[in-house]
Amino acid sequence: ELHKIISDDLKYSRIFQLLPKSYYSYIRPLNPEEIFFKDWESIQANILFVGEVLESEGKKILFEGKIYDVKAGRLIFGKRYQSEKILLRLVAHKMADEIMKIYGERELFTSKIVFISNRDGNDELYMMDYDGHNQTRVTFNKNQDYMPAWSADGKKIAYTSYRNNRAGLYILNPFEGEITEVVSKGTNFAPTFSPDGKKLAFCSTLEEGNPEIYVATSEGKKIKRLTFNKAIDTAPSWSPTSREIAFTSDRGGTPQIYIMDAEGSNIRRISFGGSYHDAPAWSPAGGRIAYVSRVDQIFDIYALNLRTEQVVKLTESNARNETPSWSPDGRHLVFSSNITGTIQLYTIDYDGFNLRRLTSKGESKLPDWSR
């Protein structure tokens, strides 16, 4: 099982290409004590990963993983994990992330996706592994919860909750259960933490009753208004540098994507060629903004290359494909779609390939991928 999980992780990354098992028939069986690197080089292997379960007693395992440079014939990295058997998937994901880090890539396989689901009768917060495993309910209340967003360190979730018939904004520590109220006056939604961990942007009708973009500290203090317009300004998304914010506004007559500096200045439009563009999601890699576009009542997800201004359509279905959120490495997106009839969560790669379904129970929507 460890082998399959790590293999699936590395294949999903689109960085590593695993050699077919049929190639192994051309070389001697692997002996961890004496590795014949020339054998592996002969079948065009560049990297060799060797994993062993050293102990397996009771409810615990001891797992050791080693990574070798085949051409150089040397050990690059080794790590040993002791864990409960129930945490086997986590151990495998951690090992796969270590392989990613060796090559300068961000951790992906231990990341989490938070989302909203009504599978138990009410819209509540849930979280799951990046691959859809370990789906766990986070909130337990009779209120409707919406639009969750991870903090940069993965320790907090900001979200909207309808309490006392008001859409208030709250910050939750999902691991300790601590909840902090940010603002309950007016209607508050679409929170997003800045990548540097210092700020929290959100949409609110706090002043004048009009939806505007506001920013606060990451603890929800010192609230400051950023946009001043009679139109609707919503759906903020931070740039990787935390210096800019993409957002949706209908100030030009129809919903379009704009970018402004983090202080609210230098507003400019970046979406063209359509009458409805919404829900911008700025890639952690920096070069792309994904968004939703509506054409003939069909909602699809597109990605704009900020350098070339090229737009790529990522989804192709007669459905509502909405609320994209990027993976930590910027190579994948999670989004909601009713392609099968009910609203469920899917992932897709940055170029529109490798569609995967993650959820099936009830309806699941409004995902946010941890960084």
mmCIF file of C-alpha atoms in Angstrom:
data_model
loop_
_atom_site.group_PDB
_atom_site.id
_atom_site.type_symbol
_atom_site.label_atom_id
_atom_site.label_comp_id
_atom_site.label_asym_id
_atom_site.label_seq_id
_atom_site.Cartn_x
_atom_site.Cartn_y
_atom_site.Cartn_z
ATOM 1 C CA GLU A 1 0.000 0.000 0.000
ATOM 2 C CA LEU A 2 2.858 2.401 0.763
ATOM 3 C CA HIS A 3 4.291 1.756 -2.687
ATOM 4 C CA LYS A 4 0.983 2.541 -4.393
ATOM 5 C CA ILE A 5 0.363 5.750 -2.434
ATOM 6 C CA ILE A 6 3.846 7.138 -3.098
ATOM 7 C CA SER A 7 3.669 6.083 -6.758
ATOM 8 C CA ASP A 8 0.273 7.754 -7.190
ATOM 9 C CA ASP A 9 1.593 10.921 -5.534
ATOM 10 C CA LEU A 10 4.641 11.185 -7.767
ATOM 11 C CA LYS A 11 2.645 10.486 -10.935
ATOM 12 C CA TYR A 12 0.149 13.187 -9.958
ATOM 13 C CA SER A 13 2.948 15.740 -9.543
ATOM 14 C CA ARG A 14 3.702 15.749 -13.300
ATOM 15 C CA ILE A 15 7.360 16.202 -12.384
ATOM 16 C CA PHE A 16 8.344 12.559 -12.185
ATOM 17 C CA GLN A 17 7.761 9.803 -14.724
ATOM 18 C CA LEU A 18 7.690 6.334 -13.196
ATOM 19 C CA LEU A 19 9.233 3.533 -15.201
ATOM 20 C CA PRO A 20 6.818 0.684 -16.084
ATOM 21 C CA LYS A 21 7.143 -2.415 -13.926
ATOM 22 C CA SER A 22 7.809 -4.411 -17.092
ATOM 23 C CA TYR A 23 11.239 -2.750 -17.229
ATOM 24 C CA TYR A 24 12.193 -4.474 -13.964
ATOM 25 C CA SER A 25 12.341 -7.850 -15.718
ATOM 26 C CA TYR A 26 15.532 -6.720 -17.461
ATOM 27 C CA ILE A 27 17.487 -6.221 -14.242
ATOM 28 C CA ARG A 28 18.418 -8.182 -11.144
ATOM 29 C CA PRO A 29 15.982 -8.129 -8.187
ATOM 30 C CA LEU A 30 16.546 -5.142 -5.924
ATOM 31 C CA ASN A 31 18.672 -5.788 -2.847
ATOM 32 C CA PRO A 32 18.704 -2.726 -0.560
ATOM 33 C CA GLU A 33 22.036 -3.896 0.877
ATOM 34 C CA GLU A 34 23.749 -3.971 -2.502
ATOM 35 C CA ILE A 35 22.283 -1.832 -5.277
ATOM 36 C CA PHE A 36 23.593 -2.393 -8.801
ATOM 37 C CA PHE A 37 23.226 1.117 -10.158
ATOM 38 C CA LYS A 38 24.383 0.131 -13.653
ATOM 39 C CA ASP A 39 21.325 -2.106 -13.903
ATOM 40 C CA TRP A 40 19.017 0.797 -13.158
ATOM 41 C CA GLU A 41 20.915 3.132 -15.451
ATOM 42 C CA SER A 42 20.481 0.591 -18.267
ATOM 43 C CA ILE A 43 16.688 1.011 -18.095
ATOM 44 C CA GLN A 44 17.046 4.833 -18.090
ATOM 45 C CA ALA A 45 16.308 5.382 -14.406
ATOM 46 C CA ASN A 46 17.632 8.659 -12.994
ATOM 47 C CA ILE A 47 16.379 8.374 -9.429
ATOM 48 C CA LEU A 48 15.818 5.267 -7.340
ATOM 49 C CA PHE A 49 13.538 5.276 -4.323
ATOM 50 C CA VAL A 50 13.814 2.347 -1.916
ATOM 51 C CA GLY A 51 11.319 1.956 0.905
ATOM 52 C CA GLU A 52 11.249 -0.671 3.647
ATOM 53 C CA VAL A 53 8.856 -1.434 6.475
ATOM 54 C CA LEU A 54 11.404 -2.328 9.145
ATOM 55 C CA GLU A 55 8.967 -3.199 11.908
ATOM 56 C CA SER A 56 5.275 -3.894 12.008
ATOM 57 C CA GLU A 57 4.093 -4.808 15.480
ATOM 58 C CA GLY A 58 0.701 -4.164 16.966
ATOM 59 C CA LYS A 59 -0.688 -0.864 15.747
ATOM 60 C CA LYS A 60 2.667 0.699 14.768
ATOM 61 C CA ILE A 61 5.015 0.611 11.792
ATOM 62 C CA LEU A 62 8.604 1.736 11.255
ATOM 63 C CA PHE A 63 9.162 2.872 7.690
ATOM 64 C CA GLU A 64 12.479 3.886 6.130
ATOM 65 C CA GLY A 65 12.801 5.543 2.745
ATOM 66 C CA LYS A 66 15.990 6.231 0.787
ATOM 67 C CA ILE A 67 16.529 8.131 -2.457
ATOM 68 C CA TYR A 68 19.527 7.461 -4.692
ATOM 69 C CA ASP A 69 21.089 9.269 -7.627
ATOM 70 C CA VAL A 70 21.450 6.418 -10.122
ATOM 71 C CA LYS A 71 24.124 7.966 -12.339
ATOM 72 C CA ALA A 72 26.275 9.076 -9.394
ATOM 73 C CA GLY A 73 25.587 5.849 -7.512
ATOM 74 C CA ARG A 74 25.068 7.598 -4.205
ATOM 75 C CA LEU A 75 22.475 8.198 -1.523
ATOM 76 C CA ILE A 76 20.769 11.603 -1.799
ATOM 77 C CA PHE A 77 18.365 11.435 1.096
ATOM 78 C CA GLY A 78 17.060 9.057 3.731
ATOM 79 C CA LYS A 79 14.395 9.323 6.388
ATOM 80 C CA ARG A 80 12.760 7.024 8.930
ATOM 81 C CA TYR A 81 9.179 7.317 10.191
ATOM 82 C CA GLN A 82 7.557 5.624 13.157
ATOM 83 C CA SER A 83 3.815 5.862 13.130
ATOM 84 C CA GLU A 84 0.498 4.268 13.921
ATOM 85 C CA LYS A 85 -0.712 1.983 11.140
ATOM 86 C CA ILE A 86 -3.820 4.114 10.822
ATOM 87 C CA LEU A 87 -1.557 6.982 9.678
ATOM 88 C CA LEU A 88 0.001 4.955 6.873
ATOM 89 C CA ARG A 89 -1.297 7.290 4.154
ATOM 90 C CA LEU A 90 0.148 10.324 5.941
ATOM 91 C CA VAL A 91 3.569 8.661 6.202
ATOM 92 C CA ALA A 92 3.516 7.879 2.481
ATOM 93 C CA HIS A 93 2.469 11.449 1.614
ATOM 94 C CA LYS A 94 5.258 12.849 3.821
ATOM 95 C CA MET A 95 7.836 10.706 2.067
ATOM 96 C CA ALA A 96 6.567 11.803 -1.347
ATOM 97 C CA ASP A 97 6.778 15.437 -0.216
ATOM 98 C CA GLU A 98 10.398 14.889 0.845
ATOM 99 C CA ILE A 99 11.150 13.737 -2.692
ATOM 100 C CA MET A 100 9.489 16.899 -4.030
ATOM 101 C CA LYS A 101 11.534 19.125 -1.706
ATOM 102 C CA ILE A 102 14.823 17.611 -2.860
ATOM 103 C CA TYR A 103 14.110 19.018 -6.298
ATOM 104 C CA GLY A 104 13.035 22.432 -5.073
ATOM 105 C CA GLU A 105 9.305 21.801 -5.290
ATOM 106 C CA ARG A 106 6.663 22.775 -2.758
ATOM 107 C CA GLU A 107 5.023 20.209 -0.513
ATOM 108 C CA LEU A 108 1.821 19.021 -2.143
ATOM 109 C CA PHE A 109 0.819 15.610 -0.856
ATOM 110 C CA THR A 110 0.315 16.553 2.795
ATOM 111 C CA SER A 111 -1.786 19.579 1.831
ATOM 112 C CA LYS A 112 -5.474 19.724 2.771
ATOM 113 C CA ILE A 113 -8.621 20.910 1.029
ATOM 114 C CA VAL A 114 -11.354 22.555 3.097
ATOM 115 C CA PHE A 115 -14.850 22.717 1.637
ATOM 116 C CA ILE A 116 -18.566 22.968 2.348
ATOM 117 C CA SER A 117 -20.872 19.945 2.248
ATOM 118 C CA ASN A 118 -24.479 19.214 3.177
ATOM 119 C CA ARG A 119 -23.957 15.432 3.352
ATOM 120 C CA ASP A 120 -25.160 15.406 6.960
ATOM 121 C CA GLY A 121 -28.129 17.689 6.313
ATOM 122 C CA ASN A 122 -26.620 21.136 6.853
ATOM 123 C CA ASP A 123 -23.929 23.179 5.105
ATOM 124 C CA GLU A 124 -20.862 22.597 7.279
ATOM 125 C CA LEU A 125 -17.077 22.780 6.941
ATOM 126 C CA TYR A 126 -15.217 19.612 5.985
ATOM 127 C CA MET A 127 -11.612 18.893 5.131
ATOM 128 C CA MET A 128 -9.834 16.141 3.218
ATOM 129 C CA ASP A 129 -6.459 15.102 1.854
ATOM 130 C CA TYR A 130 -5.447 16.449 -1.537
ATOM 131 C CA ASP A 131 -6.517 13.173 -3.184
ATOM 132 C CA GLY A 132 -9.971 13.043 -1.563
ATOM 133 C CA HIS A 133 -9.115 10.598 1.229
ATOM 134 C CA ASN A 134 -9.837 11.175 4.928
ATOM 135 C CA GLN A 135 -12.902 13.399 4.508
ATOM 136 C CA THR A 136 -13.659 14.797 7.959
ATOM 137 C CA ARG A 137 -16.345 17.114 9.283
ATOM 138 C CA VAL A 138 -14.965 20.226 10.974
ATOM 139 C CA THR A 139 -17.970 22.258 12.212
ATOM 140 C CA PHE A 140 -21.005 20.942 14.060
ATOM 141 C CA ASN A 141 -23.746 23.538 14.335
ATOM 142 C CA LYS A 142 -27.210 24.380 13.033
ATOM 143 C CA ASN A 143 -25.914 27.403 11.144
ATOM 144 C CA GLN A 144 -25.021 27.478 7.483
ATOM 145 C CA ASP A 145 -21.287 27.859 6.873
ATOM 146 C CA TYR A 146 -19.790 29.125 3.612
ATOM 147 C CA MET A 147 -16.627 30.138 1.768
ATOM 148 C CA PRO A 148 -13.811 28.684 3.906
ATOM 149 C CA ALA A 149 -10.225 29.843 3.350
ATOM 150 C CA TRP A 150 -6.958 28.493 4.779
ATOM 151 C CA SER A 151 -4.386 30.689 6.476
ATOM 152 C CA ALA A 152 -0.892 30.635 5.003
ATOM 153 C CA ASP A 153 0.418 28.337 7.756
ATOM 154 C CA GLY A 154 -2.508 25.919 7.463
ATOM 155 C CA LYS A 155 -3.491 26.406 11.104
ATOM 156 C CA LYS A 156 -6.606 28.586 10.713
ATOM 157 C CA ILE A 157 -9.690 28.748 8.513
ATOM 158 C CA ALA A 158 -11.656 31.937 7.875
ATOM 159 C CA TYR A 159 -15.263 31.421 6.832
ATOM 160 C CA THR A 160 -18.761 32.892 6.727
ATOM 161 C CA SER A 161 -21.363 31.566 9.153
ATOM 162 C CA TYR A 162 -25.026 32.555 9.395
ATOM 163 C CA ARG A 163 -25.570 33.125 13.088
ATOM 164 C CA ASN A 164 -28.516 35.120 14.411
ATOM 165 C CA ASN A 165 -29.625 35.519 10.772
ATOM 166 C CA ARG A 166 -26.445 37.433 9.927
ATOM 167 C CA ALA A 167 -23.587 36.450 7.649
ATOM 168 C CA GLY A 168 -20.713 36.986 10.053
ATOM 169 C CA LEU A 169 -17.040 36.360 9.419
ATOM 170 C CA TYR A 170 -15.178 33.985 11.736
ATOM 171 C CA ILE A 171 -11.726 32.470 12.132
ATOM 172 C CA LEU A 172 -11.496 28.857 13.279
ATOM 173 C CA ASN A 173 -8.574 26.823 14.551
ATOM 174 C CA PRO A 174 -9.781 23.427 13.272
ATOM 175 C CA PHE A 175 -7.284 21.486 15.370
ATOM 176 C CA GLU A 176 -8.170 23.079 18.710
ATOM 177 C CA GLY A 177 -11.755 24.171 18.052
ATOM 178 C CA GLU A 178 -11.158 27.828 18.942
ATOM 179 C CA ILE A 179 -13.421 30.302 17.064
ATOM 180 C CA THR A 180 -12.858 34.073 16.793
ATOM 181 C CA GLU A 181 -15.498 36.485 15.505
ATOM 182 C CA VAL A 182 -14.087 39.018 13.046
ATOM 183 C CA VAL A 183 -17.213 40.990 12.140
ATOM 184 C CA SER A 184 -20.940 40.264 12.396
ATOM 185 C CA LYS A 185 -22.385 43.599 11.257
ATOM 186 C CA GLY A 186 -23.642 43.563 7.676
ATOM 187 C CA THR A 187 -23.053 40.704 5.249
ATOM 188 C CA ASN A 188 -19.499 39.344 5.174
ATOM 189 C CA PHE A 189 -18.089 36.731 2.824
ATOM 190 C CA ALA A 190 -15.242 35.605 0.516
ATOM 191 C CA PRO A 191 -12.357 35.762 3.039
ATOM 192 C CA THR A 192 -8.795 35.108 1.909
ATOM 193 C CA PHE A 193 -5.535 35.173 3.883
ATOM 194 C CA SER A 194 -2.443 36.786 2.364
ATOM 195 C CA PRO A 195 0.444 34.400 1.564
ATOM 196 C CA ASP A 196 2.772 36.280 3.930
ATOM 197 C CA GLY A 197 0.395 35.480 6.786
ATOM 198 C CA LYS A 198 -0.165 39.106 7.785
ATOM 199 C CA LYS A 199 -3.526 40.093 6.285
ATOM 200 C CA LEU A 200 -7.082 38.882 5.767
ATOM 201 C CA ALA A 201 -9.067 40.334 2.857
ATOM 202 C CA PHE A 202 -12.825 39.860 2.562
ATOM 203 C CA CYS A 203 -16.014 41.317 1.096
ATOM 204 C CA SER A 204 -18.485 43.137 3.323
ATOM 205 C CA THR A 205 -21.481 45.476 3.361
ATOM 206 C CA LEU A 206 -20.133 46.877 6.624
ATOM 207 C CA GLU A 207 -20.349 50.501 5.451
ATOM 208 C CA GLU A 208 -23.155 51.982 3.340
ATOM 209 C CA GLY A 209 -24.641 48.533 2.683
ATOM 210 C CA ASN A 210 -22.691 48.019 -0.548
ATOM 211 C CA PRO A 211 -20.371 45.022 -1.115
ATOM 212 C CA GLU A 212 -16.792 46.300 -0.932
ATOM 213 C CA ILE A 213 -13.346 44.793 -0.345
ATOM 214 C CA TYR A 214 -11.903 45.178 3.152
ATOM 215 C CA VAL A 215 -8.668 44.057 4.752
ATOM 216 C CA ALA A 216 -7.779 43.233 8.353
ATOM 217 C CA THR A 217 -4.872 41.705 10.197
ATOM 218 C CA SER A 218 -4.659 37.919 10.046
ATOM 219 C CA GLU A 219 -6.285 37.878 13.505
ATOM 220 C CA GLY A 220 -9.241 39.860 12.137
ATOM 221 C CA LYS A 221 -8.292 43.182 13.774
ATOM 222 C CA LYS A 222 -7.847 46.724 12.398
ATOM 223 C CA ILE A 223 -10.397 46.462 9.587
ATOM 224 C CA LYS A 224 -9.748 48.832 6.678
ATOM 225 C CA ARG A 225 -11.828 49.460 3.550
ATOM 226 C CA LEU A 226 -9.984 49.148 0.214
ATOM 227 C CA THR A 227 -12.596 49.807 -2.504
ATOM 228 C CA PHE A 228 -14.960 52.761 -2.810
ATOM 229 C CA ASN A 229 -17.400 52.202 -5.635
ATOM 230 C CA LYS A 230 -21.164 52.005 -6.063
ATOM 231 C CA ALA A 231 -20.718 48.750 -7.959
ATOM 232 C CA ILE A 232 -20.265 45.313 -6.379
ATOM 233 C CA ASP A 233 -16.634 44.509 -5.507
ATOM 234 C CA THR A 234 -16.077 40.959 -4.290
ATOM 235 C CA ALA A 235 -14.057 37.699 -4.466
ATOM 236 C CA PRO A 236 -10.581 38.979 -3.483
ATOM 237 C CA SER A 237 -7.520 36.804 -4.194
ATOM 238 C CA TRP A 238 -3.968 37.682 -3.126
ATOM 239 C CA SER A 239 -0.919 37.594 -5.357
ATOM 240 C CA PRO A 240 1.916 35.314 -4.143
ATOM 241 C CA THR A 241 3.870 38.392 -3.035
ATOM 242 C CA SER A 242 0.931 39.715 -0.964
ATOM 243 C CA ARG A 243 1.411 43.055 -2.740
ATOM 244 C CA GLU A 244 -1.617 42.839 -5.039
ATOM 245 C CA ILE A 245 -5.208 41.612 -4.924
ATOM 246 C CA ALA A 246 -7.309 40.312 -7.805
ATOM 247 C CA PHE A 247 -11.065 40.741 -7.411
ATOM 248 C CA THR A 248 -14.406 40.784 -9.232
ATOM 249 C CA SER A 249 -16.257 44.036 -9.926
ATOM 250 C CA ASP A 250 -19.184 45.063 -12.111
ATOM 251 C CA ARG A 251 -18.098 48.715 -12.108
ATOM 252 C CA GLY A 252 -17.894 48.529 -15.903
ATOM 253 C CA GLY A 253 -21.434 47.195 -16.222
ATOM 254 C CA THR A 254 -20.699 43.450 -16.121
ATOM 255 C CA PRO A 255 -18.678 41.262 -13.724
ATOM 256 C CA GLN A 256 -14.998 41.419 -14.690
ATOM 257 C CA ILE A 257 -11.637 40.635 -13.078
ATOM 258 C CA TYR A 258 -9.507 43.502 -11.783
ATOM 259 C CA ILE A 259 -6.201 43.816 -9.957
ATOM 260 C CA MET A 260 -5.296 46.456 -7.374
ATOM 261 C CA ASP A 261 -2.360 47.101 -5.105
ATOM 262 C CA ALA A 262 -2.751 45.720 -1.583
ATOM 263 C CA GLU A 263 -3.566 49.222 -0.300
ATOM 264 C CA GLY A 264 -6.472 49.624 -2.759
ATOM 265 C CA SER A 265 -4.736 51.798 -5.372
ATOM 266 C CA ASN A 266 -3.778 51.282 -9.029
ATOM 267 C CA ILE A 267 -6.936 49.402 -10.053
ATOM 268 C CA ARG A 268 -6.837 47.917 -13.561
ATOM 269 C CA ARG A 269 -9.002 45.472 -15.480
ATOM 270 C CA ILE A 270 -7.439 42.232 -16.741
ATOM 271 C CA SER A 271 -10.387 40.243 -18.180
ATOM 272 C CA PHE A 272 -11.727 40.973 -21.654
ATOM 273 C CA GLY A 273 -13.672 39.221 -24.389
ATOM 274 C CA GLY A 274 -16.755 38.272 -22.405
ATOM 275 C CA SER A 275 -19.600 39.668 -20.319
ATOM 276 C CA TYR A 276 -19.201 37.555 -17.169
ATOM 277 C CA HIS A 277 -15.925 36.742 -15.420
ATOM 278 C CA ASP A 278 -15.811 35.951 -11.695
ATOM 279 C CA ALA A 279 -14.036 34.167 -8.825
ATOM 280 C CA PRO A 280 -10.356 34.924 -9.578
ATOM 281 C CA ALA A 281 -7.770 32.591 -8.041
ATOM 282 C CA TRP A 282 -4.141 33.715 -8.211
ATOM 283 C CA SER A 283 -1.699 30.846 -8.626
ATOM 284 C CA PRO A 284 0.940 30.459 -5.868
ATOM 285 C CA ALA A 285 3.445 30.147 -8.712
ATOM 286 C CA GLY A 286 2.499 33.700 -9.690
ATOM 287 C CA GLY A 287 2.095 33.482 -13.435
ATOM 288 C CA ARG A 288 -1.596 32.622 -13.787
ATOM 289 C CA ILE A 289 -5.005 33.674 -12.561
ATOM 290 C CA ALA A 290 -7.826 31.148 -12.875
ATOM 291 C CA TYR A 291 -11.395 32.409 -13.021
ATOM 292 C CA VAL A 292 -14.945 31.444 -13.967
ATOM 293 C CA SER A 293 -16.512 32.653 -17.203
ATOM 294 C CA ARG A 294 -20.150 32.299 -18.223
ATOM 295 C CA VAL A 295 -21.083 31.805 -21.878
ATOM 296 C CA ASP A 296 -24.679 30.927 -22.847
ATOM 297 C CA GLN A 297 -25.472 29.990 -19.231
ATOM 298 C CA ILE A 298 -22.547 27.542 -19.144
ATOM 299 C CA PHE A 299 -19.906 28.171 -16.460
ATOM 300 C CA ASP A 300 -16.359 27.097 -17.254
ATOM 301 C CA ILE A 301 -12.952 27.685 -15.701
ATOM 302 C CA TYR A 302 -10.235 29.523 -17.583
ATOM 303 C CA ALA A 303 -6.630 30.431 -16.782
ATOM 304 C CA LEU A 304 -5.036 33.727 -17.798
ATOM 305 C CA ASN A 305 -1.264 33.823 -18.288
ATOM 306 C CA LEU A 306 -0.327 37.222 -16.846
ATOM 307 C CA ARG A 307 2.879 37.460 -18.869
ATOM 308 C CA THR A 308 1.589 36.486 -22.310
ATOM 309 C CA GLU A 309 -2.093 37.398 -21.710
ATOM 310 C CA GLN A 310 -3.000 34.031 -23.240
ATOM 311 C CA VAL A 311 -6.256 32.519 -21.956
ATOM 312 C CA VAL A 312 -6.694 28.733 -21.723
ATOM 313 C CA LYS A 313 -10.063 27.068 -21.208
ATOM 314 C CA LEU A 314 -9.612 24.327 -18.604
ATOM 315 C CA THR A 315 -13.061 22.731 -18.375
ATOM 316 C CA GLU A 316 -15.224 21.439 -21.212
ATOM 317 C CA SER A 317 -18.675 20.362 -20.101
ATOM 318 C CA ASN A 318 -22.294 21.425 -20.254
ATOM 319 C CA ALA A 319 -22.288 22.211 -16.539
ATOM 320 C CA ARG A 320 -21.523 24.759 -13.831
ATOM 321 C CA ASN A 321 -17.785 24.602 -13.152
ATOM 322 C CA GLU A 322 -17.011 27.119 -10.408
ATOM 323 C CA THR A 323 -14.889 28.315 -7.458
ATOM 324 C CA PRO A 324 -11.364 27.295 -8.549
ATOM 325 C CA SER A 325 -8.552 27.102 -5.995
ATOM 326 C CA TRP A 326 -4.888 26.355 -6.766
ATOM 327 C CA SER A 327 -2.698 23.636 -5.295
ATOM 328 C CA PRO A 328 0.417 24.773 -3.363
ATOM 329 C CA ASP A 329 2.659 24.153 -6.379
ATOM 330 C CA GLY A 330 0.389 25.905 -8.885
ATOM 331 C CA ARG A 331 0.101 22.839 -11.139
ATOM 332 C CA HIS A 332 -3.416 21.752 -10.173
ATOM 333 C CA LEU A 333 -6.811 23.251 -9.360
ATOM 334 C CA VAL A 334 -9.710 22.052 -7.241
ATOM 335 C CA PHE A 335 -13.178 23.261 -8.214
ATOM 336 C CA SER A 336 -16.877 22.426 -7.937
ATOM 337 C CA SER A 337 -18.998 21.068 -10.774
ATOM 338 C CA ASN A 338 -22.454 19.601 -11.304
ATOM 339 C CA ILE A 339 -21.284 17.620 -14.316
ATOM 340 C CA THR A 340 -22.788 14.426 -12.826
ATOM 341 C CA GLY A 341 -25.983 16.108 -11.616
ATOM 342 C CA THR A 342 -25.006 16.948 -8.034
ATOM 343 C CA ILE A 343 -22.379 19.515 -7.090
ATOM 344 C CA GLN A 344 -19.114 17.723 -6.301
ATOM 345 C CA LEU A 345 -15.410 18.557 -6.111
ATOM 346 C CA TYR A 346 -12.843 17.756 -8.775
ATOM 347 C CA THR A 347 -9.199 18.478 -9.489
ATOM 348 C CA ILE A 348 -7.707 19.303 -12.859
ATOM 349 C CA ASP A 349 -4.206 20.204 -14.010
ATOM 350 C CA TYR A 350 -3.192 23.716 -15.047
ATOM 351 C CA ASP A 351 -3.514 22.795 -18.735
ATOM 352 C CA GLY A 352 -6.954 21.176 -18.503
ATOM 353 C CA PHE A 353 -5.831 17.540 -18.333
ATOM 354 C CA ASN A 354 -6.146 14.859 -15.637
ATOM 355 C CA LEU A 355 -9.671 15.467 -14.327
ATOM 356 C CA ARG A 356 -10.289 13.654 -11.012
ATOM 357 C CA ARG A 357 -13.390 13.440 -8.852
ATOM 358 C CA LEU A 358 -12.816 13.824 -5.100
ATOM 359 C CA THR A 359 -16.270 13.760 -3.449
ATOM 360 C CA SER A 360 -19.544 11.882 -3.882
ATOM 361 C CA LYS A 361 -21.677 12.264 -0.735
ATOM 362 C CA GLY A 362 -24.429 14.893 -0.652
ATOM 363 C CA GLU A 363 -23.252 18.075 -2.336
ATOM 364 C CA SER A 364 -19.764 19.524 -1.896
ATOM 365 C CA LYS A 365 -18.675 23.008 -2.959
ATOM 366 C CA LEU A 366 -16.561 26.108 -2.259
ATOM 367 C CA PRO A 367 -13.158 24.388 -1.876
ATOM 368 C CA ASP A 368 -9.928 26.016 -0.750
ATOM 369 C CA TRP A 369 -6.550 24.274 -1.052
ATOM 370 C CA SER A 370 -4.062 24.831 1.762
ATOM 371 C CA ARG A 371 -0.673 26.326 0.974
#
